[in-house]
Amino acid sequence: DAGVIQSPRHEVTEMGQEVTLRCKPISGHNSLFWYRQTMMRGLELLIYFNNNVPIDDSGMPEDRFSAKMPNASFSTLKIQPSEPRDSAVYFCASSFDRVGNEQFFGPGTRLTVL
Amino acid sequence: GNSVTQMEGPVTLSEEAFLTINCTYTATGYPSLFWYVQYPGEGLQLLLKATKADDKGSNKGFEATYRKETTSFHLEKGSVQVSDSAVYFCALSADTGGFKTIFGAGTRLFVKA
């Protein structure tokens, strides 16, 4: 398996622009997670899907952020409009819900908002 | 709620030194415990795990034992290498109507040659 795939790997945009990050989870996994990592705040869970349904979005910072999972093999995280404080590395991870199962992380998307 | 506390870094060691990174947790029920490692420029990856009390997880010379009586899962390695320089995250997962993983803040390890 190719692992969790994220695109793009790097994104540089200007304040106010819309940004869309994409994720393809590992085939057969039924949970998907979006995280944000910064030096100041560490690793933060933004949203968690199970069987394509959002279960916990309490970590989504504000209405500018939205996430969708239209099917089991694809998810997007959208920021509109983007702001410089959104600059971070965004990770997608997937897992199969079972006791003891670990999460598999993608390589991340490094977002820079100028 | 569930939580994980791990020692703050950075930790700086010389090659072949002994490593301990402390981790304690708070959880209801019987969580599974994990150590993840993040190398520069990469996502987190599983290093080792333990799913019940007294289990020992091990991988690449690293070990950690699930201690329910002290609610701890300390990471140890007898002889570190420069290539072990990374950030280490302690984590727990429990069935709370889903298997959301709670991560510690991470401990950065620097190993000098």
JSON list of C-alpha atoms in Angstrom, two decimals:
[
{"chain": "A", "resi": 1, "resn": "ASP", "atom": "CA", "xyz": [0.00, 0.00, 0.00]},
{"chain": "A", "resi": 2, "resn": "ALA", "atom": "CA", "xyz": [1.22, 3.51, -0.76]},
{"chain": "A", "resi": 3, "resn": "GLY", "atom": "CA", "xyz": [0.31, 4.81, 2.67]},
{"chain": "A", "resi": 4, "resn": "VAL", "atom": "CA", "xyz": [-1.63, 7.98, 3.33]},
{"chain": "A", "resi": 5, "resn": "ILE", "atom": "CA", "xyz": [-1.26, 10.38, 0.44]},
{"chain": "A", "resi": 6, "resn": "GLN", "atom": "CA", "xyz": [-1.49, 14.14, 0.86]},
{"chain": "A", "resi": 7, "resn": "SER", "atom": "CA", "xyz": [-1.37, 16.91, -1.71]},
{"chain": "A", "resi": 8, "resn": "PRO", "atom": "CA", "xyz": [0.07, 19.35, -2.23]},
{"chain": "A", "resi": 9, "resn": "ARG", "atom": "CA", "xyz": [3.23, 18.84, -0.19]},
{"chain": "A", "resi": 10, "resn": "HIS", "atom": "CA", "xyz": [3.91, 22.56, -0.10]},
{"chain": "A", "resi": 11, "resn": "GLU", "atom": "CA", "xyz": [1.55, 25.47, -0.59]},
{"chain": "A", "resi": 12, "resn": "VAL", "atom": "CA", "xyz": [2.39, 29.15, -0.57]},
{"chain": "A", "resi": 13, "resn": "THR", "atom": "CA", "xyz": [-0.50, 31.56, -0.86]},
{"chain": "A", "resi": 14, "resn": "GLU", "atom": "CA", "xyz": [-1.46, 35.11, -0.06]},
{"chain": "A", "resi": 15, "resn": "MET", "atom": "CA", "xyz": [-3.72, 36.21, 2.73]},
{"chain": "A", "resi": 16, "resn": "GLY", "atom": "CA", "xyz": [-7.36, 36.07, 1.73]},
{"chain": "A", "resi": 17, "resn": "GLN", "atom": "CA", "xyz": [-6.98, 33.26, -0.78]},
{"chain": "A", "resi": 18, "resn": "GLU", "atom": "CA", "xyz": [-8.77, 29.94, -0.54]},
{"chain": "A", "resi": 19, "resn": "VAL", "atom": "CA", "xyz": [-6.63, 26.89, 0.23]},
{"chain": "A", "resi": 20, "resn": "THR", "atom": "CA", "xyz": [-7.65, 23.26, -0.27]},
{"chain": "A", "resi": 21, "resn": "LEU", "atom": "CA", "xyz": [-5.64, 20.41, 1.15]},
{"chain": "A", "resi": 22, "resn": "ARG", "atom": "CA", "xyz": [-6.30, 16.85, 0.00]},
{"chain": "A", "resi": 23, "resn": "CYS", "atom": "CA", "xyz": [-5.92, 13.44, 1.57]},
{"chain": "A", "resi": 24, "resn": "LYS", "atom": "CA", "xyz": [-6.28, 9.86, 0.41]},
{"chain": "A", "resi": 25, "resn": "PRO", "atom": "CA", "xyz": [-6.38, 7.45, 3.36]},
{"chain": "A", "resi": 26, "resn": "ILE", "atom": "CA", "xyz": [-5.12, 3.89, 3.35]},
{"chain": "A", "resi": 27, "resn": "SER", "atom": "CA", "xyz": [-7.59, 1.56, 1.69]},
{"chain": "A", "resi": 28, "resn": "GLY", "atom": "CA", "xyz": [-9.75, -0.27, 4.22]},
{"chain": "A", "resi": 29, "resn": "HIS", "atom": "CA", "xyz": [-9.30, 2.27, 7.00]},
{"chain": "A", "resi": 30, "resn": "ASN", "atom": "CA", "xyz": [-12.54, 3.68, 8.35]},
{"chain": "A", "resi": 31, "resn": "SER", "atom": "CA", "xyz": [-11.28, 6.63, 10.40]},
{"chain": "A", "resi": 32, "resn": "LEU", "atom": "CA", "xyz": [-9.60, 9.77, 9.14]},
{"chain": "A", "resi": 33, "resn": "PHE", "atom": "CA", "xyz": [-8.02, 12.59, 11.11]},
{"chain": "A", "resi": 34, "resn": "TRP", "atom": "CA", "xyz": [-6.78, 16.07, 10.22]},
{"chain": "A", "resi": 35, "resn": "TYR", "atom": "CA", "xyz": [-4.08, 17.60, 12.43]},
{"chain": "A", "resi": 36, "resn": "ARG", "atom": "CA", "xyz": [-2.22, 20.90, 12.45]},
{"chain": "A", "resi": 37, "resn": "GLN", "atom": "CA", "xyz": [1.33, 21.21, 13.80]},
{"chain": "A", "resi": 38, "resn": "THR", "atom": "CA", "xyz": [3.13, 24.43, 14.72]},
{"chain": "A", "resi": 39, "resn": "MET", "atom": "CA", "xyz": [6.11, 25.17, 16.93]},
{"chain": "A", "resi": 40, "resn": "MET", "atom": "CA", "xyz": [3.98, 27.27, 19.25]},
{"chain": "A", "resi": 41, "resn": "ARG", "atom": "CA", "xyz": [0.97, 24.97, 19.68]},
{"chain": "A", "resi": 42, "resn": "GLY", "atom": "CA", "xyz": [2.35, 21.55, 18.85]},
{"chain": "A", "resi": 43, "resn": "LEU", "atom": "CA", "xyz": [0.11, 18.90, 17.29]},
{"chain": "A", "resi": 44, "resn": "GLU", "atom": "CA", "xyz": [-3.60, 19.76, 17.33]},
{"chain": "A", "resi": 45, "resn": "LEU", "atom": "CA", "xyz": [-6.48, 17.53, 16.20]},
{"chain": "A", "resi": 46, "resn": "LEU", "atom": "CA", "xyz": [-8.76, 19.55, 13.95]},
{"chain": "A", "resi": 47, "resn": "ILE", "atom": "CA", "xyz": [-11.42, 17.02, 12.95]},
{"chain": "A", "resi": 48, "resn": "TYR", "atom": "CA", "xyz": [-12.06, 13.27, 13.05]},
{"chain": "A", "resi": 49, "resn": "PHE", "atom": "CA", "xyz": [-14.23, 11.28, 10.61]},
{"chain": "A", "resi": 50, "resn": "ASN", "atom": "CA", "xyz": [-15.50, 7.75, 11.12]},
{"chain": "A", "resi": 51, "resn": "ASN", "atom": "CA", "xyz": [-17.10, 5.94, 8.17]},
{"chain": "A", "resi": 52, "resn": "ASN", "atom": "CA", "xyz": [-17.07, 9.28, 6.30]},
{"chain": "A", "resi": 53, "resn": "VAL", "atom": "CA", "xyz": [-19.10, 11.04, 9.01]},
{"chain": "A", "resi": 54, "resn": "PRO", "atom": "CA", "xyz": [-17.59, 13.89, 11.06]},
{"chain": "A", "resi": 55, "resn": "ILE", "atom": "CA", "xyz": [-17.51, 12.71, 14.67]},
{"chain": "A", "resi": 56, "resn": "ASP", "atom": "CA", "xyz": [-15.57, 15.45, 16.43]},
{"chain": "A", "resi": 57, "resn": "ASP", "atom": "CA", "xyz": [-14.84, 18.85, 14.90]},
{"chain": "A", "resi": 58, "resn": "SER", "atom": "CA", "xyz": [-14.23, 20.65, 18.18]},
{"chain": "A", "resi": 59, "resn": "GLY", "atom": "CA", "xyz": [-10.66, 21.39, 17.13]},
{"chain": "A", "resi": 60, "resn": "MET", "atom": "CA", "xyz": [-11.60, 23.33, 14.01]},
{"chain": "A", "resi": 61, "resn": "PRO", "atom": "CA", "xyz": [-10.37, 26.82, 14.85]},
{"chain": "A", "resi": 62, "resn": "GLU", "atom": "CA", "xyz": [-13.15, 28.86, 13.30]},
{"chain": "A", "resi": 63, "resn": "ASP", "atom": "CA", "xyz": [-15.66, 29.07, 10.51]},
{"chain": "A", "resi": 64, "resn": "ARG", "atom": "CA", "xyz": [-12.93, 29.74, 7.97]},
{"chain": "A", "resi": 65, "resn": "PHE", "atom": "CA", "xyz": [-12.01, 26.05, 8.23]},
{"chain": "A", "resi": 66, "resn": "SER", "atom": "CA", "xyz": [-14.16, 23.29, 6.76]},
{"chain": "A", "resi": 67, "resn": "ALA", "atom": "CA", "xyz": [-13.57, 19.61, 6.04]},
{"chain": "A", "resi": 68, "resn": "LYS", "atom": "CA", "xyz": [-15.38, 17.06, 3.94]},
{"chain": "A", "resi": 69, "resn": "MET", "atom": "CA", "xyz": [-15.14, 13.35, 3.31]},
{"chain": "A", "resi": 70, "resn": "PRO", "atom": "CA", "xyz": [-17.39, 12.56, 0.33]},
{"chain": "A", "resi": 71, "resn": "ASN", "atom": "CA", "xyz": [-16.26, 8.93, 0.18]},
{"chain": "A", "resi": 72, "resn": "ALA", "atom": "CA", "xyz": [-13.99, 6.45, 1.93]},
{"chain": "A", "resi": 73, "resn": "SER", "atom": "CA", "xyz": [-10.98, 7.28, -0.21]},
{"chain": "A", "resi": 74, "resn": "PHE", "atom": "CA", "xyz": [-10.87, 11.07, -0.20]},
{"chain": "A", "resi": 75, "resn": "SER", "atom": "CA", "xyz": [-11.03, 14.02, 2.17]},
{"chain": "A", "resi": 76, "resn": "THR", "atom": "CA", "xyz": [-10.42, 17.74, 1.88]},
{"chain": "A", "resi": 77, "resn": "LEU", "atom": "CA", "xyz": [-9.60, 20.48, 4.36]},
{"chain": "A", "resi": 78, "resn": "LYS", "atom": "CA", "xyz": [-10.44, 23.96, 3.14]},
{"chain": "A", "resi": 79, "resn": "ILE", "atom": "CA", "xyz": [-9.44, 27.33, 4.55]},
{"chain": "A", "resi": 80, "resn": "GLN", "atom": "CA", "xyz": [-11.33, 30.33, 3.21]},
{"chain": "A", "resi": 81, "resn": "PRO", "atom": "CA", "xyz": [-10.13, 33.03, 3.56]},
{"chain": "A", "resi": 82, "resn": "SER", "atom": "CA", "xyz": [-6.62, 32.10, 4.66]},
{"chain": "A", "resi": 83, "resn": "GLU", "atom": "CA", "xyz": [-4.64, 34.19, 7.15]},
{"chain": "A", "resi": 84, "resn": "PRO", "atom": "CA", "xyz": [-0.91, 34.27, 8.02]},
{"chain": "A", "resi": 85, "resn": "ARG", "atom": "CA", "xyz": [-1.63, 32.58, 11.39]},
{"chain": "A", "resi": 86, "resn": "ASP", "atom": "CA", "xyz": [-2.86, 29.52, 9.46]},
{"chain": "A", "resi": 87, "resn": "SER", "atom": "CA", "xyz": [0.74, 28.84, 8.39]},
{"chain": "A", "resi": 88, "resn": "ALA", "atom": "CA", "xyz": [1.57, 25.35, 9.69]},
{"chain": "A", "resi": 89, "resn": "VAL", "atom": "CA", "xyz": [2.10, 21.77, 8.64]},
{"chain": "A", "resi": 90, "resn": "TYR", "atom": "CA", "xyz": [-1.20, 19.96, 8.16]},
{"chain": "A", "resi": 91, "resn": "PHE", "atom": "CA", "xyz": [-1.24, 16.19, 8.57]},
{"chain": "A", "resi": 92, "resn": "CYS", "atom": "CA", "xyz": [-3.84, 13.67, 7.57]},
{"chain": "A", "resi": 93, "resn": "ALA", "atom": "CA", "xyz": [-3.90, 10.30, 9.30]},
{"chain": "A", "resi": 94, "resn": "SER", "atom": "CA", "xyz": [-6.04, 7.19, 8.96]},
{"chain": "A", "resi": 95, "resn": "SER", "atom": "CA", "xyz": [-6.72, 4.08, 10.98]},
{"chain": "A", "resi": 96, "resn": "PHE", "atom": "CA", "xyz": [-9.06, 1.13, 11.33]},
{"chain": "A", "resi": 97, "resn": "ASP", "atom": "CA", "xyz": [-11.11, 1.41, 14.49]},
{"chain": "A", "resi": 98, "resn": "ARG", "atom": "CA", "xyz": [-10.07, -1.44, 16.72]},
{"chain": "A", "resi": 99, "resn": "VAL", "atom": "CA", "xyz": [-8.49, -1.63, 20.16]},
{"chain": "A", "resi": 100, "resn": "GLY", "atom": "CA", "xyz": [-4.78, -1.16, 19.87]},
{"chain": "A", "resi": 101, "resn": "ASN", "atom": "CA", "xyz": [-4.71, 0.00, 16.27]},
{"chain": "A", "resi": 102, "resn": "GLU", "atom": "CA", "xyz": [-2.39, 2.85, 15.47]},
{"chain": "A", "resi": 103, "resn": "GLN", "atom": "CA", "xyz": [-2.84, 5.83, 13.19]},
{"chain": "A", "resi": 104, "resn": "PHE", "atom": "CA", "xyz": [-0.89, 6.09, 9.96]},
{"chain": "A", "resi": 105, "resn": "PHE", "atom": "CA", "xyz": [0.21, 9.61, 9.08]},
{"chain": "A", "resi": 106, "resn": "GLY", "atom": "CA", "xyz": [0.74, 11.18, 5.71]},
{"chain": "A", "resi": 107, "resn": "PRO", "atom": "CA", "xyz": [3.84, 13.25, 4.93]},
{"chain": "A", "resi": 108, "resn": "GLY", "atom": "CA", "xyz": [2.01, 16.51, 5.60]},
{"chain": "A", "resi": 109, "resn": "THR", "atom": "CA", "xyz": [1.32, 19.70, 3.69]},
{"chain": "A", "resi": 110, "resn": "ARG", "atom": "CA", "xyz": [3.43, 22.69, 4.64]},
{"chain": "A", "resi": 111, "resn": "LEU", "atom": "CA", "xyz": [1.24, 25.77, 4.25]},
{"chain": "A", "resi": 112, "resn": "THR", "atom": "CA", "xyz": [2.65, 29.27, 4.18]},
{"chain": "A", "resi": 113, "resn": "VAL", "atom": "CA", "xyz": [0.23, 32.20, 4.06]},
{"chain": "A", "resi": 114, "resn": "LEU", "atom": "CA", "xyz": [1.93, 35.49, 3.23]},
{"chain": "B", "resi": 1, "resn": "GLY", "atom": "CA", "xyz": [-11.15, 13.30, 30.28]},
{"chain": "B", "resi": 2, "resn": "ASN", "atom": "CA", "xyz": [-8.23, 11.35, 28.90]},
{"chain": "B", "resi": 3, "resn": "SER", "atom": "CA", "xyz": [-4.83, 13.01, 28.85]},
{"chain": "B", "resi": 4, "resn": "VAL", "atom": "CA", "xyz": [-1.12, 12.33, 28.38]},
{"chain": "B", "resi": 5, "resn": "THR", "atom": "CA", "xyz": [1.78, 14.14, 30.05]},
{"chain": "B", "resi": 6, "resn": "GLN", "atom": "CA", "xyz": [5.36, 13.66, 28.93]},
{"chain": "B", "resi": 7, "resn": "MET", "atom": "CA", "xyz": [8.60, 15.24, 29.96]},
{"chain": "B", "resi": 8, "resn": "GLU", "atom": "CA", "xyz": [9.53, 18.48, 28.31]},
{"chain": "B", "resi": 9, "resn": "GLY", "atom": "CA", "xyz": [12.51, 18.65, 26.05]},
{"chain": "B", "resi": 10, "resn": "PRO", "atom": "CA", "xyz": [14.77, 19.09, 24.46]},
{"chain": "B", "resi": 11, "resn": "VAL", "atom": "CA", "xyz": [16.81, 16.17, 25.70]},
{"chain": "B", "resi": 12, "resn": "THR", "atom": "CA", "xyz": [20.44, 16.21, 24.57]},
{"chain": "B", "resi": 13, "resn": "LEU", "atom": "CA", "xyz": [22.54, 13.07, 24.89]},
{"chain": "B", "resi": 14, "resn": "SER", "atom": "CA", "xyz": [25.85, 11.78, 23.64]},
{"chain": "B", "resi": 15, "resn": "GLU", "atom": "CA", "xyz": [25.92, 8.74, 21.40]},
{"chain": "B", "resi": 16, "resn": "GLU", "atom": "CA", "xyz": [25.65, 5.45, 23.32]},
{"chain": "B", "resi": 17, "resn": "ALA", "atom": "CA", "xyz": [24.05, 7.13, 26.34]},
{"chain": "B", "resi": 18, "resn": "PHE", "atom": "CA", "xyz": [20.97, 5.69, 28.06]},
{"chain": "B", "resi": 19, "resn": "LEU", "atom": "CA", "xyz": [17.64, 7.31, 27.22]},
{"chain": "B", "resi": 20, "resn": "THR", "atom": "CA", "xyz": [14.53, 7.67, 29.31]},
{"chain": "B", "resi": 21, "resn": "ILE", "atom": "CA", "xyz": [11.54, 9.79, 28.32]},
{"chain": "B", "resi": 22, "resn": "ASN", "atom": "CA", "xyz": [8.83, 9.83, 30.96]},
{"chain": "B", "resi": 23, "resn": "CYS", "atom": "CA", "xyz": [5.15, 9.56, 30.11]},
{"chain": "B", "resi": 24, "resn": "THR", "atom": "CA", "xyz": [2.13, 9.37, 32.39]},
{"chain": "B", "resi": 25, "resn": "TYR", "atom": "CA", "xyz": [-1.51, 9.21, 31.45]},
{"chain": "B", "resi": 26, "resn": "THR", "atom": "CA", "xyz": [-5.01, 9.72, 32.79]},
{"chain": "B", "resi": 27, "resn": "ALA", "atom": "CA", "xyz": [-7.77, 7.61, 31.34]},
{"chain": "B", "resi": 28, "resn": "THR", "atom": "CA", "xyz": [-10.95, 5.82, 32.21]},
{"chain": "B", "resi": 29, "resn": "GLY", "atom": "CA", "xyz": [-11.14, 2.18, 31.33]},
{"chain": "B", "resi": 30, "resn": "TYR", "atom": "CA", "xyz": [-8.27, 0.36, 29.65]},
{"chain": "B", "resi": 31, "resn": "PRO", "atom": "CA", "xyz": [-6.52, 2.45, 27.03]},
{"chain": "B", "resi": 32, "resn": "SER", "atom": "CA", "xyz": [-3.94, 1.29, 24.54]},
{"chain": "B", "resi": 33, "resn": "LEU", "atom": "CA", "xyz": [-0.63, 3.15, 24.82]},
{"chain": "B", "resi": 34, "resn": "PHE", "atom": "CA", "xyz": [1.73, 4.18, 22.05]},
{"chain": "B", "resi": 35, "resn": "TRP", "atom": "CA", "xyz": [5.01, 5.88, 21.31]},
{"chain": "B", "resi": 36, "resn": "TYR", "atom": "CA", "xyz": [5.23, 7.64, 17.97]},
{"chain": "B", "resi": 37, "resn": "VAL", "atom": "CA", "xyz": [8.38, 9.14, 16.46]},
{"chain": "B", "resi": 38, "resn": "GLN", "atom": "CA", "xyz": [8.64, 12.07, 14.06]},
{"chain": "B", "resi": 39, "resn": "TYR", "atom": "CA", "xyz": [11.82, 12.55, 12.05]},
{"chain": "B", "resi": 40, "resn": "PRO", "atom": "CA", "xyz": [12.54, 15.96, 10.50]},
{"chain": "B", "resi": 41, "resn": "GLY", "atom": "CA", "xyz": [10.24, 16.76, 7.61]},
{"chain": "B", "resi": 42, "resn": "GLU", "atom": "CA", "xyz": [8.09, 13.67, 8.07]},
{"chain": "B", "resi": 43, "resn": "GLY", "atom": "CA", "xyz": [4.79, 12.66, 9.61]},
{"chain": "B", "resi": 44, "resn": "LEU", "atom": "CA", "xyz": [4.52, 10.71, 12.85]},
{"chain": "B", "resi": 45, "resn": "GLN", "atom": "CA", "xyz": [5.05, 6.98, 12.69]},
{"chain": "B", "resi": 46, "resn": "LEU", "atom": "CA", "xyz": [4.44, 4.28, 15.24]},
{"chain": "B", "resi": 47, "resn": "LEU", "atom": "CA", "xyz": [7.50, 3.26, 17.23]},
{"chain": "B", "resi": 48, "resn": "LEU", "atom": "CA", "xyz": [5.91, 0.77, 19.64]},
{"chain": "B", "resi": 49, "resn": "LYS", "atom": "CA", "xyz": [2.69, 0.05, 21.47]},
{"chain": "B", "resi": 50, "resn": "ALA", "atom": "CA", "xyz": [1.13, -1.91, 24.35]},
{"chain": "B", "resi": 51, "resn": "THR", "atom": "CA", "xyz": [-2.53, -2.76, 24.67]},
{"chain": "B", "resi": 52, "resn": "LYS", "atom": "CA", "xyz": [-2.85, -4.07, 28.24]},
{"chain": "B", "resi": 53, "resn": "ALA", "atom": "CA", "xyz": [-1.28, -3.73, 31.65]},
{"chain": "B", "resi": 54, "resn": "ASP", "atom": "CA", "xyz": [2.24, -5.19, 32.05]},
{"chain": "B", "resi": 55, "resn": "ASP", "atom": "CA", "xyz": [2.68, -5.53, 28.29]},
{"chain": "B", "resi": 56, "resn": "LYS", "atom": "CA", "xyz": [6.06, -4.42, 26.99]},
{"chain": "B", "resi": 57, "resn": "GLY", "atom": "CA", "xyz": [6.29, -2.82, 23.57]},
{"chain": "B", "resi": 58, "resn": "SER", "atom": "CA", "xyz": [9.65, -2.87, 21.80]},
{"chain": "B", "resi": 59, "resn": "ASN", "atom": "CA", "xyz": [11.13, -1.84, 18.47]},
{"chain": "B", "resi": 60, "resn": "LYS", "atom": "CA", "xyz": [14.54, -0.72, 17.18]},
{"chain": "B", "resi": 61, "resn": "GLY", "atom": "CA", "xyz": [16.07, -1.09, 20.65]},
{"chain": "B", "resi": 62, "resn": "PHE", "atom": "CA", "xyz": [13.39, 1.06, 22.29]},
{"chain": "B", "resi": 63, "resn": "GLU", "atom": "CA", "xyz": [11.17, -0.37, 25.02]},
{"chain": "B", "resi": 64, "resn": "ALA", "atom": "CA", "xyz": [8.23, 0.77, 27.12]},
{"chain": "B", "resi": 65, "resn": "THR", "atom": "CA", "xyz": [6.16, -1.11, 29.70]},
{"chain": "B", "resi": 66, "resn": "TYR", "atom": "CA", "xyz": [2.46, -0.43, 30.38]},
{"chain": "B", "resi": 67, "resn": "ARG", "atom": "CA", "xyz": [2.29, 0.21, 34.14]},
{"chain": "B", "resi": 68, "resn": "LYS", "atom": "CA", "xyz": [-1.29, 0.53, 35.28]},
{"chain": "B", "resi": 69, "resn": "GLU", "atom": "CA", "xyz": [-0.41, 0.98, 38.95]},
{"chain": "B", "resi": 70, "resn": "THR", "atom": "CA", "xyz": [1.64, 4.09, 38.19]},
{"chain": "B", "resi": 71, "resn": "THR", "atom": "CA", "xyz": [-0.29, 5.05, 35.02]},
{"chain": "B", "resi": 72, "resn": "SER", "atom": "CA", "xyz": [3.01, 5.30, 33.16]},
{"chain": "B", "resi": 73, "resn": "PHE", "atom": "CA", "xyz": [4.55, 4.24, 29.85]},
{"chain": "B", "resi": 74, "resn": "HIS", "atom": "CA", "xyz": [8.15, 5.46, 29.97]},
{"chain": "B", "resi": 75, "resn": "LEU", "atom": "CA", "xyz": [10.29, 5.09, 26.84]},
{"chain": "B", "resi": 76, "resn": "GLU", "atom": "CA", "xyz": [13.81, 3.68, 27.24]},
{"chain": "B", "resi": 77, "resn": "LYS", "atom": "CA", "xyz": [16.77, 2.80, 25.06]},
{"chain": "B", "resi": 78, "resn": "GLY", "atom": "CA", "xyz": [20.04, 1.46, 26.32]},
{"chain": "B", "resi": 79, "resn": "SER", "atom": "CA", "xyz": [22.35, 3.08, 23.77]},
{"chain": "B", "resi": 80, "resn": "VAL", "atom": "CA", "xyz": [21.16, 5.92, 21.55]},
{"chain": "B", "resi": 81, "resn": "GLN", "atom": "CA", "xyz": [22.53, 6.74, 18.12]},
{"chain": "B", "resi": 82, "resn": "VAL", "atom": "CA", "xyz": [22.72, 10.00, 16.20]},
{"chain": "B", "resi": 83, "resn": "SER", "atom": "CA", "xyz": [19.99, 8.62, 13.92]},
{"chain": "B", "resi": 84, "resn": "ASP", "atom": "CA", "xyz": [17.59, 8.52, 16.91]},
{"chain": "B", "resi": 85, "resn": "SER", "atom": "CA", "xyz": [17.44, 12.33, 16.91]},
{"chain": "B", "resi": 86, "resn": "ALA", "atom": "CA", "xyz": [13.75, 13.07, 16.47]},
{"chain": "B", "resi": 87, "resn": "VAL", "atom": "CA", "xyz": [10.62, 14.13, 18.33]},
{"chain": "B", "resi": 88, "resn": "TYR", "atom": "CA", "xyz": [8.93, 11.41, 20.40]},
{"chain": "B", "resi": 89, "resn": "PHE", "atom": "CA", "xyz": [5.21, 11.49, 21.22]},
{"chain": "B", "resi": 90, "resn": "CYS", "atom": "CA", "xyz": [3.50, 9.42, 23.88]},
{"chain": "B", "resi": 91, "resn": "ALA", "atom": "CA", "xyz": [-0.16, 8.71, 23.10]},
{"chain": "B", "resi": 92, "resn": "LEU", "atom": "CA", "xyz": [-3.20, 6.79, 24.24]},
{"chain": "B", "resi": 93, "resn": "SER", "atom": "CA", "xyz": [-6.28, 5.48, 22.51]},
{"chain": "B", "resi": 94, "resn": "ALA", "atom": "CA", "xyz": [-9.47, 4.29, 24.14]},
{"chain": "B", "resi": 95, "resn": "ASP", "atom": "CA", "xyz": [-12.91, 3.34, 22.95]},
{"chain": "B", "resi": 96, "resn": "THR", "atom": "CA", "xyz": [-14.94, 6.44, 23.73]},
{"chain": "B", "resi": 97, "resn": "GLY", "atom": "CA", "xyz": [-17.44, 5.85, 20.99]},
{"chain": "B", "resi": 98, "resn": "GLY", "atom": "CA", "xyz": [-14.56, 6.04, 18.56]},
{"chain": "B", "resi": 99, "resn": "PHE", "atom": "CA", "xyz": [-10.80, 5.65, 18.78]},
{"chain": "B", "resi": 100, "resn": "LYS", "atom": "CA", "xyz": [-9.54, 9.20, 18.86]},
{"chain": "B", "resi": 101, "resn": "THR", "atom": "CA", "xyz": [-5.89, 9.24, 19.92]},
{"chain": "B", "resi": 102, "resn": "ILE", "atom": "CA", "xyz": [-4.69, 11.66, 22.59]},
{"chain": "B", "resi": 103, "resn": "PHE", "atom": "CA", "xyz": [-1.09, 12.77, 22.02]},
{"chain": "B", "resi": 104, "resn": "GLY", "atom": "CA", "xyz": [1.39, 14.23, 24.47]},
{"chain": "B", "resi": 105, "resn": "ALA", "atom": "CA", "xyz": [3.20, 17.45, 23.64]},
{"chain": "B", "resi": 106, "resn": "GLY", "atom": "CA", "xyz": [6.25, 15.64, 22.24]},
{"chain": "B", "resi": 107, "resn": "THR", "atom": "CA", "xyz": [9.85, 15.48, 23.45]},
{"chain": "B", "resi": 108, "resn": "ARG", "atom": "CA", "xyz": [12.64, 16.50, 21.12]},
{"chain": "B", "resi": 109, "resn": "LEU", "atom": "CA", "xyz": [15.79, 14.36, 21.37]},
{"chain": "B", "resi": 110, "resn": "PHE", "atom": "CA", "xyz": [19.19, 15.47, 20.11]},
{"chain": "B", "resi": 111, "resn": "VAL", "atom": "CA", "xyz": [21.98, 12.89, 20.02]},
{"chain": "B", "resi": 112, "resn": "LYS", "atom": "CA", "xyz": [25.54, 14.18, 19.58]},
{"chain": "B", "resi": 113, "resn": "ALA", "atom": "CA", "xyz": [28.29, 12.14, 17.96]}
]
